[in-house]
Every structure is written in structure tokens, then in C-alpha cells.
Amino acid sequence: MKLFDYHTHNEISFDSEATLLGHCEWAVKKGLAELALTNHYELDMVLLGTAEAPDLEKEETLLLEAKEAFAGKLDVLRGIEIGQPAYDPEAARKLVAKREYDVVLGSQHNGKGNIDFYFMDCKSFSDDHLRDLWDTYLADLITIAQKAEVDVLTHILYPVRYVEKERQYCFPVTKEAFEPVFKALIERGIALEINTAAVRRGSLAEPDPCMELLSFYRSLGGEYLTLGSDAHVSPDVGANFKEAVALAEGAGFRYLTRFRNRQKIMEAI
């Protein structure tokens, strides 16, 4: 089977200093066939003027350089991770239309007007405040699944990473909470990502989503799964993919989903 990593960041993302060439070298070492560069485009922050848009022209130069350097050894795909596309689905559609992407990720890192969960001091929040944040987050995931111009929904347990384990009851990970998200994904043919970052960093015991949710998604008719390391440093490319593939198999999946020009390719596990 062809292994692929569809969630990576390089120096174009505000939170990475890695090089794409370095990512590619590690991808080849780990036996990957494809790697997608999916740098952050935090849509809400760019539209509000609180963050600059990433330098997509420089990114394109680096992408073409990597494609040429690794031709015949690794397929380097053009991707993007749109943060908060629920904020303005029409703006997300216009953004995607500007380039010929292979794969478009949709992510929710924060609620409207809030900072990224990564930067929140969750210890200082009341249980009620945390529950409100969780409810808003789930509503935004539903909007992404129903309306956003994306191919993949990423790291659906993102907020859980950043709350103390003792207070994760404020972010209840239940079938009922995610059922409307999964049903919308299935209806629109959007893939679900297995993200390995949190298990690698020790904030979750299993890849994201966990076996319970992944099995539930499958039972509802979910077919499409991708793999993403969420690598911000090159050695993390393809990390914990053995666990991710085992999780997919255990949940009843026999195929993973690759993309080319935003078209699905089913890859037998």
C-alpha cells in the first residue's frame, strides 16, 4: 500500500521553521509515497486583520523546487489547511479557487473572536465556560461539514488536547456529540482525517479520532479516511502511522483515501 502524509507545515506557516525539502527527505526515509504541504491559512484572522495571509507565492516556489528535487522518489502535493472556514464559507471557496490544489483541509482551532485553544489558559476557566467553548466548537465543525469547500476535516478532538485530563469531562467525546458532524461529512463525501499529533505529544492516548468515534463514523456509512501527522518539524513526518492504520483497520476500514487534483483515489490497506 502507498502511505501518504496529508497534513504538514513548513516555514510558510507561522508556527513552523521546517523546510519542505527536509520534510521530503524524512518522508522518503519512512517509505512514504506522497506528502502534501498544507500550511495554515487562518481565514477568520486574515479577514479580521489580526493575522497576515501566508506568502503563497513563496510557498509555490518552494513546492516546485521540492517536486523537481524528489521527482521519481516522492509525490509532493499542493495542499492548504484552512482554519475556521465556518467563519465565512464563501471566502473559503474563493480562496480555494485561486490555486489548483490537490487536497484542501478544513480545521477549527478556535471559536469566533477567540484565540486558538493552543494559547488558552484553560485552567483559569470555569466548567461552564469550557462547556460553552465545546458547544461552540462542535457547532462550527457541523458548519464546516455542511458548507465549507474542503476535502478533509482534520483533528476533530483538537480542543481536548489543551484541557487538563482531570477536566476533560467538560469536553465530552461522545457519539451523540459527533453524529451530526459525521452525517454531514458522509452526505457531502468529505473525508475524515486520522491525526497523529496528539498521541505523539502525549496529550491523547489514541490518534484523533479515537477508536470509538472512528468505529461510529464507519457504522454510519463513513468511507473516506486520510492520514496526517500535523508535522511542524521534519522528523515528525509520517509519525505514528502504524498506529493510525491499525486504528482504521480495527474500525472496519479496508481503504484509505488519497487525493489528486481534489479527486479521491481509494488505496487498499
PDB file of N, CA and C in Angstrom, residues 4-8 34-39 59 63 67 75-82 96 99-106 149-154 190-193 225-228 257-265:
ATOM      1  N   PHE A   4       0.919   7.828   2.837  1.00  0.00           N
ATOM      2  CA  PHE A   4       0.952   9.252   2.496  1.00  0.00           C
ATOM      3  C   PHE A   4       0.708  10.076   3.746  1.00  0.00           C
ATOM      4  N   ASP A   5       1.253  11.275   3.746  1.00  0.00           N
ATOM      5  CA  ASP A   5       1.037  12.214   4.851  1.00  0.00           C
ATOM      6  C   ASP A   5       0.424  13.476   4.259  1.00  0.00           C
ATOM      7  N   TYR A   6      -0.834  13.721   4.605  1.00  0.00           N
ATOM      8  CA  TYR A   6      -1.569  14.839   4.012  1.00  0.00           C
ATOM      9  C   TYR A   6      -1.750  16.013   4.964  1.00  0.00           C
ATOM     10  N   HIS A   7      -0.883  16.122   5.985  1.00  0.00           N
ATOM     11  CA  HIS A   7      -1.008  17.256   6.904  1.00  0.00           C
ATOM     12  C   HIS A   7       0.377  17.610   7.415  1.00  0.00           C
ATOM     13  N   THR A   8       1.035  18.560   6.726  1.00  0.00           N
ATOM     14  CA  THR A   8       2.375  19.001   7.121  1.00  0.00           C
ATOM     15  C   THR A   8       2.505  20.506   6.932  1.00  0.00           C
ATOM     16  N   GLU A  34       3.657   9.743  -0.868  1.00  0.00           N
ATOM     17  CA  GLU A  34       3.129  11.084  -1.125  1.00  0.00           C
ATOM     18  C   GLU A  34       3.206  11.933   0.137  1.00  0.00           C
ATOM     19  N   LEU A  35       3.414  13.222  -0.072  1.00  0.00           N
ATOM     20  CA  LEU A  35       3.398  14.191   1.023  1.00  0.00           C
ATOM     21  C   LEU A  35       2.704  15.446   0.536  1.00  0.00           C
ATOM     22  N   ALA A  36       1.738  15.924   1.303  1.00  0.00           N
ATOM     23  CA  ALA A  36       1.058  17.171   0.956  1.00  0.00           C
ATOM     24  C   ALA A  36       1.526  18.277   1.890  1.00  0.00           C
ATOM     25  N   LEU A  37       1.883  19.401   1.325  1.00  0.00           N
ATOM     26  CA  LEU A  37       2.204  20.593   2.111  1.00  0.00           C
ATOM     27  C   LEU A  37       0.909  21.357   2.344  1.00  0.00           C
ATOM     28  N   THR A  38       0.518  21.492   3.603  1.00  0.00           N
ATOM     29  CA  THR A  38      -0.801  22.070   3.931  1.00  0.00           C
ATOM     30  C   THR A  38      -0.631  23.169   4.971  1.00  0.00           C
ATOM     31  N   ASN A  39      -0.054  24.274   4.563  1.00  0.00           N
ATOM     32  CA  ASN A  39       0.233  25.335   5.513  1.00  0.00           C
ATOM     33  C   ASN A  39      -1.040  26.029   6.006  1.00  0.00           C
ATOM     34  N   GLU A  59       5.587  30.052  -1.135  1.00  0.00           N
ATOM     35  CA  GLU A  59       5.263  28.642  -0.953  1.00  0.00           C
ATOM     36  C   GLU A  59       5.274  27.898  -2.286  1.00  0.00           C
ATOM     37  N   LEU A  63       7.467  24.708  -3.285  1.00  0.00           N
ATOM     38  CA  LEU A  63       6.766  23.493  -3.692  1.00  0.00           C
ATOM     39  C   LEU A  63       7.326  22.959  -5.012  1.00  0.00           C
ATOM     40  N   LYS A  67       9.161  19.404  -5.723  1.00  0.00           N
ATOM     41  CA  LYS A  67       8.647  18.485  -6.743  1.00  0.00           C
ATOM     42  C   LYS A  67       9.771  18.051  -7.681  1.00  0.00           C
ATOM     43  N   ASP A  75       5.905  11.903  -4.402  1.00  0.00           N
ATOM     44  CA  ASP A  75       4.965  12.859  -4.989  1.00  0.00           C
ATOM     45  C   ASP A  75       4.654  13.937  -3.954  1.00  0.00           C
ATOM     46  N   VAL A  76       4.955  15.175  -4.305  1.00  0.00           N
ATOM     47  CA  VAL A  76       4.735  16.314  -3.414  1.00  0.00           C
ATOM     48  C   VAL A  76       3.485  17.047  -3.890  1.00  0.00           C
ATOM     49  N   LEU A  77       2.479  17.098  -3.031  1.00  0.00           N
ATOM     50  CA  LEU A  77       1.176  17.624  -3.416  1.00  0.00           C
ATOM     51  C   LEU A  77       0.952  19.033  -2.876  1.00  0.00           C
ATOM     52  N   ARG A  78       0.156  19.776  -3.621  1.00  0.00           N
ATOM     53  CA  ARG A  78      -0.203  21.145  -3.246  1.00  0.00           C
ATOM     54  C   ARG A  78      -1.460  21.110  -2.384  1.00  0.00           C
ATOM     55  N   GLY A  79      -1.327  21.481  -1.126  1.00  0.00           N
ATOM     56  CA  GLY A  79      -2.472  21.484  -0.225  1.00  0.00           C
ATOM     57  C   GLY A  79      -2.567  22.776   0.558  1.00  0.00           C
ATOM     58  N   ILE A  80      -3.584  22.843   1.405  1.00  0.00           N
ATOM     59  CA  ILE A  80      -3.778  24.000   2.276  1.00  0.00           C
ATOM     60  C   ILE A  80      -4.622  23.548   3.464  1.00  0.00           C
ATOM     61  N   GLU A  81      -4.355  24.129   4.618  1.00  0.00           N
ATOM     62  CA  GLU A  81      -5.191  23.915   5.800  1.00  0.00           C
ATOM     63  C   GLU A  81      -5.898  25.227   6.109  1.00  0.00           C
ATOM     64  N   ILE A  82      -7.185  25.269   5.811  1.00  0.00           N
ATOM     65  CA  ILE A  82      -7.954  26.489   6.068  1.00  0.00           C
ATOM     66  C   ILE A  82      -8.503  26.415   7.487  1.00  0.00           C
ATOM     67  N   VAL A  96      -9.912  28.869  -2.186  1.00  0.00           N
ATOM     68  CA  VAL A  96      -9.579  27.585  -2.809  1.00  0.00           C
ATOM     69  C   VAL A  96      -9.517  27.716  -4.332  1.00  0.00           C
ATOM     70  N   ARG A  99      -6.003  28.596  -6.602  1.00  0.00           N
ATOM     71  CA  ARG A  99      -4.899  27.711  -6.960  1.00  0.00           C
ATOM     72  C   ARG A  99      -5.438  26.321  -7.277  1.00  0.00           C
ATOM     73  N   GLU A 100      -4.640  25.538  -7.957  1.00  0.00           N
ATOM     74  CA  GLU A 100      -5.028  24.172  -8.301  1.00  0.00           C
ATOM     75  C   GLU A 100      -4.514  23.229  -7.214  1.00  0.00           C
ATOM     76  N   TYR A 101      -5.327  23.068  -6.200  1.00  0.00           N
ATOM     77  CA  TYR A 101      -4.942  22.240  -5.054  1.00  0.00           C
ATOM     78  C   TYR A 101      -5.189  20.766  -5.329  1.00  0.00           C
ATOM     79  N   ASP A 102      -4.365  19.938  -4.685  1.00  0.00           N
ATOM     80  CA  ASP A 102      -4.612  18.502  -4.681  1.00  0.00           C
ATOM     81  C   ASP A 102      -5.530  18.119  -3.535  1.00  0.00           C
ATOM     82  N   VAL A 103      -5.362  18.785  -2.383  1.00  0.00           N
ATOM     83  CA  VAL A 103      -6.179  18.466  -1.218  1.00  0.00           C
ATOM     84  C   VAL A 103      -6.345  19.706  -0.345  1.00  0.00           C
ATOM     85  N   VAL A 104      -7.570  19.902   0.140  1.00  0.00           N
ATOM     86  CA  VAL A 104      -7.911  21.062   0.969  1.00  0.00           C
ATOM     87  C   VAL A 104      -8.403  20.555   2.322  1.00  0.00           C
ATOM     88  N   LEU A 105      -7.695  20.945   3.383  1.00  0.00           N
ATOM     89  CA  LEU A 105      -8.077  20.573   4.734  1.00  0.00           C
ATOM     90  C   LEU A 105      -8.901  21.685   5.373  1.00  0.00           C
ATOM     91  N   GLY A 106      -9.896  21.301   6.156  1.00  0.00           N
ATOM     92  CA  GLY A 106     -10.657  22.251   6.951  1.00  0.00           C
ATOM     93  C   GLY A 106     -10.439  21.964   8.419  1.00  0.00           C
ATOM     94  N   GLU A 149     -15.880  24.548   1.625  1.00  0.00           N
ATOM     95  CA  GLU A 149     -15.275  23.976   0.420  1.00  0.00           C
ATOM     96  C   GLU A 149     -13.976  23.293   0.808  1.00  0.00           C
ATOM     97  N   VAL A 150     -14.096  22.102   1.429  1.00  0.00           N
ATOM     98  CA  VAL A 150     -12.925  21.351   1.882  1.00  0.00           C
ATOM     99  C   VAL A 150     -13.066  19.894   1.458  1.00  0.00           C
ATOM    100  N   ASP A 151     -11.940  19.204   1.437  1.00  0.00           N
ATOM    101  CA  ASP A 151     -11.922  17.779   1.096  1.00  0.00           C
ATOM    102  C   ASP A 151     -11.810  16.891   2.332  1.00  0.00           C
ATOM    103  N   VAL A 152     -11.226  17.459   3.400  1.00  0.00           N
ATOM    104  CA  VAL A 152     -10.918  16.672   4.600  1.00  0.00           C
ATOM    105  C   VAL A 152     -11.212  17.522   5.835  1.00  0.00           C
ATOM    106  N   LEU A 153     -11.828  16.917   6.841  1.00  0.00           N
ATOM    107  CA  LEU A 153     -11.979  17.558   8.147  1.00  0.00           C
ATOM    108  C   LEU A 153     -10.909  16.991   9.067  1.00  0.00           C
ATOM    109  N   THR A 154     -10.145  17.875   9.689  1.00  0.00           N
ATOM    110  CA  THR A 154      -8.966  17.449  10.447  1.00  0.00           C
ATOM    111  C   THR A 154      -9.190  17.466  11.960  1.00  0.00           C
ATOM    112  N   ILE A 190     -17.028  14.226   2.243  1.00  0.00           N
ATOM    113  CA  ILE A 190     -15.802  14.803   2.791  1.00  0.00           C
ATOM    114  C   ILE A 190     -15.100  13.753   3.639  1.00  0.00           C
ATOM    115  N   ALA A 191     -13.794  13.658   3.498  1.00  0.00           N
ATOM    116  CA  ALA A 191     -13.020  12.665   4.238  1.00  0.00           C
ATOM    117  C   ALA A 191     -12.757  13.118   5.668  1.00  0.00           C
ATOM    118  N   LEU A 192     -12.517  12.156   6.524  1.00  0.00           N
ATOM    119  CA  LEU A 192     -12.142  12.392   7.912  1.00  0.00           C
ATOM    120  C   LEU A 192     -10.664  12.067   8.059  1.00  0.00           C
ATOM    121  N   GLU A 193      -9.946  12.905   8.765  1.00  0.00           N
ATOM    122  CA  GLU A 193      -8.514  12.683   8.980  1.00  0.00           C
ATOM    123  C   GLU A 193      -8.257  11.906  10.267  1.00  0.00           C
ATOM    124  N   LEU A 225     -11.095   8.142   4.630  1.00  0.00           N
ATOM    125  CA  LEU A 225     -10.139   8.445   5.685  1.00  0.00           C
ATOM    126  C   LEU A 225      -8.812   8.872   5.072  1.00  0.00           C
ATOM    127  N   THR A 226      -8.200   9.896   5.660  1.00  0.00           N
ATOM    128  CA  THR A 226      -6.831  10.254   5.281  1.00  0.00           C
ATOM    129  C   THR A 226      -5.940  10.173   6.513  1.00  0.00           C
ATOM    130  N   LEU A 227      -4.630  10.251   6.286  1.00  0.00           N
ATOM    131  CA  LEU A 227      -3.652  10.248   7.365  1.00  0.00           C
ATOM    132  C   LEU A 227      -2.950  11.605   7.416  1.00  0.00           C
ATOM    133  N   GLY A 228      -2.719  12.102   8.635  1.00  0.00           N
ATOM    134  CA  GLY A 228      -1.997  13.362   8.781  1.00  0.00           C
ATOM    135  C   GLY A 228      -1.155  13.373  10.039  1.00  0.00           C
ATOM    136  N   THR A 257      -7.977   7.050   1.793  1.00  0.00           N
ATOM    137  CA  THR A 257      -8.324   7.912   0.668  1.00  0.00           C
ATOM    138  C   THR A 257      -7.184   8.860   0.347  1.00  0.00           C
ATOM    139  N   ARG A 258      -6.651   8.722  -0.859  1.00  0.00           N
ATOM    140  CA  ARG A 258      -5.676   9.665  -1.382  1.00  0.00           C
ATOM    141  C   ARG A 258      -6.396  10.692  -2.247  1.00  0.00           C
ATOM    142  N   PHE A 259      -5.697  11.780  -2.547  1.00  0.00           N
ATOM    143  CA  PHE A 259      -6.273  12.820  -3.399  1.00  0.00           C
ATOM    144  C   PHE A 259      -5.276  13.235  -4.463  1.00  0.00           C
ATOM    145  N   ARG A 260      -5.805  13.591  -5.612  1.00  0.00           N
ATOM    146  CA  ARG A 260      -5.031  14.226  -6.678  1.00  0.00           C
ATOM    147  C   ARG A 260      -5.985  15.162  -7.407  1.00  0.00           C
ATOM    148  N   ASN A 261      -5.605  16.435  -7.499  1.00  0.00           N
ATOM    149  CA  ASN A 261      -6.490  17.443  -8.104  1.00  0.00           C
ATOM    150  C   ASN A 261      -7.875  17.418  -7.449  1.00  0.00           C
ATOM    151  N   ARG A 262      -7.876  17.145  -6.146  1.00  0.00           N
ATOM    152  CA  ARG A 262      -9.082  17.123  -5.313  1.00  0.00           C
ATOM    153  C   ARG A 262     -10.036  15.994  -5.664  1.00  0.00           C
ATOM    154  N   GLN A 263      -9.525  15.010  -6.382  1.00  0.00           N
ATOM    155  CA  GLN A 263     -10.309  13.827  -6.714  1.00  0.00           C
ATOM    156  C   GLN A 263      -9.843  12.655  -5.841  1.00  0.00           C
ATOM    157  N   LYS A 264     -10.778  11.868  -5.344  1.00  0.00           N
ATOM    158  CA  LYS A 264     -10.449  10.776  -4.442  1.00  0.00           C
ATOM    159  C   LYS A 264      -9.864   9.576  -5.195  1.00  0.00           C
ATOM    160  N   ILE A 265      -8.895   8.933  -4.533  1.00  0.00           N
ATOM    161  CA  ILE A 265      -8.303   7.686  -5.013  1.00  0.00           C
ATOM    162  C   ILE A 265      -8.309   6.729  -3.824  1.00  0.00           C
TER     163      ILE A 265
END
